[in-house]
Short mmCIF file of C-alpha atoms and ligand atoms in Angstrom, two decimals:
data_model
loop_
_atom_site.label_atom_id
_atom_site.label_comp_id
_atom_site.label_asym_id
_atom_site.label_seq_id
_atom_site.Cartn_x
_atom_site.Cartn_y
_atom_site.Cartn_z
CA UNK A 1 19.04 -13.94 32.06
CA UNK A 2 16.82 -15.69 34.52
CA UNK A 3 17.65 -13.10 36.81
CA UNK A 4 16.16 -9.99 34.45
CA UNK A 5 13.09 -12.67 33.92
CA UNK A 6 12.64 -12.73 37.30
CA UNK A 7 13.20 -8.88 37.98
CA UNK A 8 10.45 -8.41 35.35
CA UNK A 9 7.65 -10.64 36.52
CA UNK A 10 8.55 -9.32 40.11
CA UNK A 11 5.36 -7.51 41.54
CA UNK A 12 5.23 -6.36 45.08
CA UNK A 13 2.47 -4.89 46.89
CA UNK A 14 1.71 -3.19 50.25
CA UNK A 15 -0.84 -3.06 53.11
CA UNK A 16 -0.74 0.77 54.84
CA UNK A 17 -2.35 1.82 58.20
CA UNK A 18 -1.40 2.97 61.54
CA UNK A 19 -0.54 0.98 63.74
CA UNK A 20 0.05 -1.71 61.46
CA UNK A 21 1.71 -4.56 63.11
CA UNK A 22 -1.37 -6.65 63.86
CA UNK A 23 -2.64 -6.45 60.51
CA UNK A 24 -3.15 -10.43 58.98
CA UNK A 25 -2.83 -9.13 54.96
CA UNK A 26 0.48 -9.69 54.98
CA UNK A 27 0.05 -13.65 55.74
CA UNK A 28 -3.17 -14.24 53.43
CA UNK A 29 -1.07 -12.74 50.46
CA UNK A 30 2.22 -14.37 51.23
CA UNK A 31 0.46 -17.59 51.35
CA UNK A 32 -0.91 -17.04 47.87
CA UNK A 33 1.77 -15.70 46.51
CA UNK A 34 4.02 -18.89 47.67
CA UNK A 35 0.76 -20.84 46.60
CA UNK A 36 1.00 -19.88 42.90
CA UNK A 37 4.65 -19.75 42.72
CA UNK A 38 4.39 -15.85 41.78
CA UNK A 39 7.47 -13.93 42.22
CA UNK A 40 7.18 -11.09 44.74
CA UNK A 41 6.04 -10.10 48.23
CA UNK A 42 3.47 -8.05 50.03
CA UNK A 43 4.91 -5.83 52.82
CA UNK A 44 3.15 -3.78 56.08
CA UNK A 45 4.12 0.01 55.08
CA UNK A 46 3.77 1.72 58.62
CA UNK A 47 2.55 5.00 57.63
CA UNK A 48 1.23 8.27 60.28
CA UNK A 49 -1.73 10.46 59.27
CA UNK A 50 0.05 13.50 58.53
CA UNK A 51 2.23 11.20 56.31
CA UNK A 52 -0.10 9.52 54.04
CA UNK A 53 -0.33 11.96 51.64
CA UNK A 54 2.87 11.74 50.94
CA UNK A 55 3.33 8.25 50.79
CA UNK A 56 0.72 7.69 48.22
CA UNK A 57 1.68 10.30 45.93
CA UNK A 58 5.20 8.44 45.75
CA UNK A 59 2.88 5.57 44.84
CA UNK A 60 2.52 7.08 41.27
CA UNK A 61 6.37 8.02 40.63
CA UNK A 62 6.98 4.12 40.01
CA UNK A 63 8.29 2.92 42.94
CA UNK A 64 8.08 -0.60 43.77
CA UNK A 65 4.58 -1.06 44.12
CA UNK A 66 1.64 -1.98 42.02
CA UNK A 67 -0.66 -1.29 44.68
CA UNK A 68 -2.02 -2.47 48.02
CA UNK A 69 -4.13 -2.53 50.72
CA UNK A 70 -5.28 0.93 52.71
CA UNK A 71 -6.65 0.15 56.45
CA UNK A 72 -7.53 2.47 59.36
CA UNK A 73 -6.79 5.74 59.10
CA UNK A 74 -6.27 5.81 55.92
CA UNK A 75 -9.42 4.45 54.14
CA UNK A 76 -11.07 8.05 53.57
CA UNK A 77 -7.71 9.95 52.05
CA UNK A 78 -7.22 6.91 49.72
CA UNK A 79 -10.86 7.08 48.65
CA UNK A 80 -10.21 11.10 48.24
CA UNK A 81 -6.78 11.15 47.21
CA UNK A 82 -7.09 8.40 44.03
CA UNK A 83 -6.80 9.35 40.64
CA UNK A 84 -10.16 7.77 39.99
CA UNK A 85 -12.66 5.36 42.33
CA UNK A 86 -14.96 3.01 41.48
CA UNK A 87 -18.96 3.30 42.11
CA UNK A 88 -18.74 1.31 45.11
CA UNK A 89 -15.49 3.45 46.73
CA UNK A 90 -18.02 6.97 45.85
CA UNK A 91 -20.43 5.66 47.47
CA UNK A 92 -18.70 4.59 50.81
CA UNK A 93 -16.16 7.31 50.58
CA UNK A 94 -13.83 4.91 51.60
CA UNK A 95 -11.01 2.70 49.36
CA UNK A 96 -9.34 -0.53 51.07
CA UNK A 97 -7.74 -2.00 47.74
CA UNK A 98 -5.71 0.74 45.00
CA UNK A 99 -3.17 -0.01 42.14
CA UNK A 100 -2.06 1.44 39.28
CA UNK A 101 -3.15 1.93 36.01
CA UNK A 102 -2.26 3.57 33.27
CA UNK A 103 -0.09 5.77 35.40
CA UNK A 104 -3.19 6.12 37.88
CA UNK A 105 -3.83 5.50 40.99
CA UNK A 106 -6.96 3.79 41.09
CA UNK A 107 -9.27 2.95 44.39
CA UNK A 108 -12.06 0.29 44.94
CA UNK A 109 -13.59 -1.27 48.29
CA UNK A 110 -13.52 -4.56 48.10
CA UNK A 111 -15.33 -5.24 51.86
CA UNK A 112 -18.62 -5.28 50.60
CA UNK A 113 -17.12 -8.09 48.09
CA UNK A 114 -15.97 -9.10 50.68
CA UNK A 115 -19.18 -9.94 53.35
CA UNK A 116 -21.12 -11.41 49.97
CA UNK A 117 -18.69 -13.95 49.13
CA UNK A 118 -18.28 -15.08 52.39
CA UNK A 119 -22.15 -16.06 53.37
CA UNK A 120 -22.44 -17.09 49.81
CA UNK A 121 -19.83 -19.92 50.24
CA UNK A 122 -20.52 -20.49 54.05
CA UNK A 123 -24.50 -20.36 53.83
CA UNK A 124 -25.59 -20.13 49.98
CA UNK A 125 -29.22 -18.93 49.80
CA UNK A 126 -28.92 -16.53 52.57
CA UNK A 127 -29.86 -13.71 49.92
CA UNK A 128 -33.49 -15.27 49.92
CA UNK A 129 -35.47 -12.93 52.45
CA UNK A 130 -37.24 -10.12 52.44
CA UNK A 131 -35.71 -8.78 55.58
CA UNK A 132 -32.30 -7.92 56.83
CA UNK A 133 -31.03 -6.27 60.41
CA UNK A 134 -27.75 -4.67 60.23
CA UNK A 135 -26.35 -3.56 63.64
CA UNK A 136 -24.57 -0.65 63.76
CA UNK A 137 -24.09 2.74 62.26
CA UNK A 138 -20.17 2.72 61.45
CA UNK A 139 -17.72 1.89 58.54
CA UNK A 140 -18.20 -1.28 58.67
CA UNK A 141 -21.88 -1.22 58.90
CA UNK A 142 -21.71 1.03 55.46
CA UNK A 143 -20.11 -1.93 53.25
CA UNK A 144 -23.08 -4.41 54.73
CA UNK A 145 -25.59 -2.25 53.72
CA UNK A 146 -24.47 -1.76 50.03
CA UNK A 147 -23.92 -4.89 49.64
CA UNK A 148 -27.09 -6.19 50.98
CA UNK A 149 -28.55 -3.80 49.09
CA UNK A 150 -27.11 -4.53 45.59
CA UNK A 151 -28.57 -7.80 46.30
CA UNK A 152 -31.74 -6.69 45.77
CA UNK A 153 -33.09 -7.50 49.29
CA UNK A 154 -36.26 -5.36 49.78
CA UNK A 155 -36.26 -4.53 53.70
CA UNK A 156 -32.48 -3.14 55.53
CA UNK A 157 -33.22 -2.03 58.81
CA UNK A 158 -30.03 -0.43 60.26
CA UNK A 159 -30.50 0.11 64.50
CA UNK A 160 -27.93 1.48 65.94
CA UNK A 161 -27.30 2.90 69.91
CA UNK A 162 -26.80 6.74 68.73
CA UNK A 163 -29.80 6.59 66.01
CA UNK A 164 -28.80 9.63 64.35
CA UNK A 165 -26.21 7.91 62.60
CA UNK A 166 -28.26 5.33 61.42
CA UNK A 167 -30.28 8.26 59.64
CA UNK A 168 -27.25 9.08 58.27
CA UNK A 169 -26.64 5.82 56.47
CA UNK A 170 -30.53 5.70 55.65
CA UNK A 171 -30.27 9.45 53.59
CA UNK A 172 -27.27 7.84 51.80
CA UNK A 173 -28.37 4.12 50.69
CA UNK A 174 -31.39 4.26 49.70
CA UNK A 175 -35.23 4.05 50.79
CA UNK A 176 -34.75 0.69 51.15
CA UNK A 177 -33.14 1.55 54.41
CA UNK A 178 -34.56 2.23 57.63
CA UNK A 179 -33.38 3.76 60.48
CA UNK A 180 -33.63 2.90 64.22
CA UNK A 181 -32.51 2.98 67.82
CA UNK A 182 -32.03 -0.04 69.77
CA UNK A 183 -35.20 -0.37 71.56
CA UNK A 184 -36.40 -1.34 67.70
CA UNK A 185 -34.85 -4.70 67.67
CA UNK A 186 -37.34 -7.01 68.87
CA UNK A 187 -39.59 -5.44 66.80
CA UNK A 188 -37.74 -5.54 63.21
CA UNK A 189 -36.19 -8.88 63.81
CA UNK A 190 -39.60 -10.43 63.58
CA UNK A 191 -39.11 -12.85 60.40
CA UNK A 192 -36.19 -11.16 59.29
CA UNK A 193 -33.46 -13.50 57.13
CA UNK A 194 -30.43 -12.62 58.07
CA UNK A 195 -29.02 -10.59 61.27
CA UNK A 196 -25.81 -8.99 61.05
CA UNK A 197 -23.36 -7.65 63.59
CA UNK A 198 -21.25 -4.46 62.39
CA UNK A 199 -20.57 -3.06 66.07
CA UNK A 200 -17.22 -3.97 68.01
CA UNK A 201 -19.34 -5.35 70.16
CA UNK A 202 -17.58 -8.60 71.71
CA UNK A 203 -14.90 -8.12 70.31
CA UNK A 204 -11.49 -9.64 72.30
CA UNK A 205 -13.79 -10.62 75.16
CA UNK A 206 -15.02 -6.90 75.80
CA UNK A 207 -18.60 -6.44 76.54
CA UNK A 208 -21.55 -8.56 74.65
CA UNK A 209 -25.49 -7.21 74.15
CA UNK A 210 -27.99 -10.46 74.84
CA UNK A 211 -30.17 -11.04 71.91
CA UNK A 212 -33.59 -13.45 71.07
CA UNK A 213 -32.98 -14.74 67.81
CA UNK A 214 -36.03 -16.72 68.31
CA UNK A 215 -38.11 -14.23 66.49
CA UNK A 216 -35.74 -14.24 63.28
CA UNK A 217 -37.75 -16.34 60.35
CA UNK A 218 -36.65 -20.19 61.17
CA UNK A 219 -34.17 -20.67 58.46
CA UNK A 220 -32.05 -16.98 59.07
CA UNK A 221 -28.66 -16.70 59.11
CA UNK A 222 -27.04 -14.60 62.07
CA UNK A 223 -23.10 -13.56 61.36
CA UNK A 224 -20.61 -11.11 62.84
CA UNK A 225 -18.14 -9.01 61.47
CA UNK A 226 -15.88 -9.25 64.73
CA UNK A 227 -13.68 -12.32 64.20
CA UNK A 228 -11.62 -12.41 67.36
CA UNK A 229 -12.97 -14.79 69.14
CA UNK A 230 -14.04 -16.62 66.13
CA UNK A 231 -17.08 -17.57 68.11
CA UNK A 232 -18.13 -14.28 69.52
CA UNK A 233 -20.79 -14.52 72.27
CA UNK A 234 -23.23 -13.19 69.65
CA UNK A 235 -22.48 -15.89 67.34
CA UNK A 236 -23.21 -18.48 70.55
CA UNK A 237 -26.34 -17.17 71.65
CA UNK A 238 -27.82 -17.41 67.94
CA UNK A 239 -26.33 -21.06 68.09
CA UNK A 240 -27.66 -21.55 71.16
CA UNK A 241 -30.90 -20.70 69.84
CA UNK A 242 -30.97 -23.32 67.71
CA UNK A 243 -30.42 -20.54 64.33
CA UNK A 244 -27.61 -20.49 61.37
CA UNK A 245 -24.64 -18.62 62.26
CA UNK A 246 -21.37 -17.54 59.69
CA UNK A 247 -17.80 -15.93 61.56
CA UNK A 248 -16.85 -12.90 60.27
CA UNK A 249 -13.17 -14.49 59.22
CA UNK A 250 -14.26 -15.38 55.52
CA UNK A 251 -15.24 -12.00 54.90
CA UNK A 252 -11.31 -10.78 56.10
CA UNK A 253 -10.13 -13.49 53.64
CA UNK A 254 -12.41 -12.84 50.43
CA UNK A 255 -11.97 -8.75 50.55
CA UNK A 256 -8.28 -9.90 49.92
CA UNK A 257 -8.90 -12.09 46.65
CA UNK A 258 -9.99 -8.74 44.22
CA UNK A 259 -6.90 -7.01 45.44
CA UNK A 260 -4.44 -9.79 44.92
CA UNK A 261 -5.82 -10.54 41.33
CA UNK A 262 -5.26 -6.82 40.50
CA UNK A 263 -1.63 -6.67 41.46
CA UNK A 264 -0.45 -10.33 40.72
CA UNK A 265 -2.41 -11.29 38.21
CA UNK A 266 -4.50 -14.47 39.58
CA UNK A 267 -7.70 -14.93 41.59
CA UNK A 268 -6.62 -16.99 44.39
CA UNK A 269 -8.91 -19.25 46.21
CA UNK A 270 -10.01 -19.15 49.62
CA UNK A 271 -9.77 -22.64 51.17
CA UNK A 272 -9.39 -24.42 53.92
CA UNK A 273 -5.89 -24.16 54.26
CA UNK A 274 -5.89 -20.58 54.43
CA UNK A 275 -8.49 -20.12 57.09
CA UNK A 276 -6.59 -22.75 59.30
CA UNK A 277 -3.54 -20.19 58.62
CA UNK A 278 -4.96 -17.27 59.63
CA UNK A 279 -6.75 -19.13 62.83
CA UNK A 280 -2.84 -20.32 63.74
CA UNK A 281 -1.85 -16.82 64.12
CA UNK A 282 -4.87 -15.85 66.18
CA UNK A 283 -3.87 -18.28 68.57
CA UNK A 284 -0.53 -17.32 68.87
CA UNK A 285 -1.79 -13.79 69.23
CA UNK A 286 -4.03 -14.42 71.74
P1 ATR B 1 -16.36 0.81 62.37
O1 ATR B 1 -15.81 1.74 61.35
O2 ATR B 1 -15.45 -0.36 62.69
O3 ATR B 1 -17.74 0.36 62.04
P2 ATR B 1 -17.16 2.89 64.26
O4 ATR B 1 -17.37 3.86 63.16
O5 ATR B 1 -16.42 3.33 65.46
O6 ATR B 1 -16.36 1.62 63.76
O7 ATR B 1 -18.57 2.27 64.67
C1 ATR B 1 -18.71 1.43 65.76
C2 ATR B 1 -20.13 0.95 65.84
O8 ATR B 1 -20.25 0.14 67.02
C3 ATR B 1 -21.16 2.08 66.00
O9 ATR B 1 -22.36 1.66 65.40
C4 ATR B 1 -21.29 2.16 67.51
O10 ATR B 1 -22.50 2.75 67.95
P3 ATR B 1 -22.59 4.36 68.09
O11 ATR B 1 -22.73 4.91 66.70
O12 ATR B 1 -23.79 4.59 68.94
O13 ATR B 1 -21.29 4.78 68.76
C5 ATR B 1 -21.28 0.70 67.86
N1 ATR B 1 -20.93 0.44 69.28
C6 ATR B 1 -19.71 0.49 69.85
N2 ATR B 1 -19.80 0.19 71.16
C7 ATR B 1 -21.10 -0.06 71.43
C8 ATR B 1 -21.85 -0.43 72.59
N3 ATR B 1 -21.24 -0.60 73.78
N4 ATR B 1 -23.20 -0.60 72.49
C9 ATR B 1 -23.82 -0.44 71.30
N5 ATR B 1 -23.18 -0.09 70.16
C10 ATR B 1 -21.85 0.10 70.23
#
């Protein structure tokens, strides 16, 4: 009896990408799941290009899975290959969280969730400017700028090295968006509220740009997407500079919570005890 309970209240979910190894999802959900005594697990699906198709059409013929996580590759064919997306997946034309409903596969992008929850618990307030710098042109750079911009901030200036794909992102968000190359920074970072980094830029010790934060408005927040190191030489200088700075780990761990809820049932909290987590396996992996 317990046993057919259990069977039924089993969920199980998946995080897909190639390679796949590295990925931390599976210990942020594994530690919720044991948190809230949920039965279940969350499992790393190594899955190829060619074979993603494939793997998430099985997705619909009930398998095991409620849904998961999609990373690199994959984030494009999940966005295009859903039964239905959300507003926010159409407009990046890219899906990171899926699950099933009704029989469909449905696809959201929970990153730019993701990068607002974070500075609003690590630096609330930071939404008050006029002024943001986003660097970078990328994926990543694409889930700052909607966010940012669905906060209603007037100003996103996006500079990037190869400025033609800052354009890009310009044509697609909005007016509110400008475009430049990198000789632009000094100039739009005068007074400007908040300075992200969306560029793997100093990333695992691998070459750093050096910035003057000094002319950012005096209460700005700087933070970086790249969260190994934690502190990433960007993140020092601003410090340095006497300026507000948020790590780019909180955003990893809040993009997770809309996903969980949606297969398991419960928004789980990011805490403390998850972040030291996380950190513990950075160090072993370092
Ligand atoms: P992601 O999807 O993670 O954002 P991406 O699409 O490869 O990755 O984008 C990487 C970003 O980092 C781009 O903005 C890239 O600039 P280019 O568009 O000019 O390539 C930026 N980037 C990477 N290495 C860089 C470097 N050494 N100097 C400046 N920008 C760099």
């Amino acid at each position: 009896m317990a046993d057919s309970r259990e069977t039924e209240l089993r969920r199980d979910a998946f995080v897909t990408g190639w390679p796949i190894k590295h990925s931390r999802s599976p210990i942020i959900h594994n530690h919720w799941l044991a948190r809230y005594g949920l039965p279940g697990s969350y499992r790393a699906e190594a899955v190829q290009a060619d074979d993603f198709a494939a793997f998430f059409s099985a997705l619909k013929e009930g398998g095991p899975y409620r849904g998961g996580n999609v990373t690199i590759p994959h984030k494009e064919a999940a966005c295009r290959l859903a039964d239905r997306r959300d507003d926010i997946a159409e407009e990046l034309g890219a899906a990171n969280t899926v699950w099933l409903e009704d029989g469909r596969l449905t696809a959201t992008n929970t990153d730019p969730f993701g990068f607002t929850a974070n500075l609003n618990q690590q630096h609330p307030g930071w939404e008050r400017t006029a002024r943001v710098v986003i660097l970078g042109a990328g994926g990543a750079s694409r889930a700052v700028i909607q966010a940012v911009r669905d906060r209603g901030i007037g100003e996103i200036h996006v500079v990037n090295r190869t400025v033609s794909r800052a354009r890009e992102l310009a044509d697609r968000f909005g007016a509110r968006i400008h475009a430049h190359g990198l000789e632009a920074l000094p100039e739009v970072m005068q007074g400007a509220g908040l300075f992200v980094n969306t560029t793997s830029l100093g990333m695992d010790g691998g070459e750093a740009m050096e910035l003057n934060f000094t002319a950012l408005s005096s209460n700005a927040v700087v933070t970086d997407l790249v969260y190994v190191p934690l502190v990433t030489p960007l993140l020092q200088q601003a410090h340095d500079q006497g300026l507000a700075t948020v790590d780019g780990l909180g955003m990893l761990l809040h993009q997770a919570a809309p996903g969980f809820e949606k297969w398991f049932g419960i928004r789980p909290s990011v805490d403390e005890d998850l972040r030291r987590l996380v950190i513990a396996d950075m160090e072993r992996h370092a």
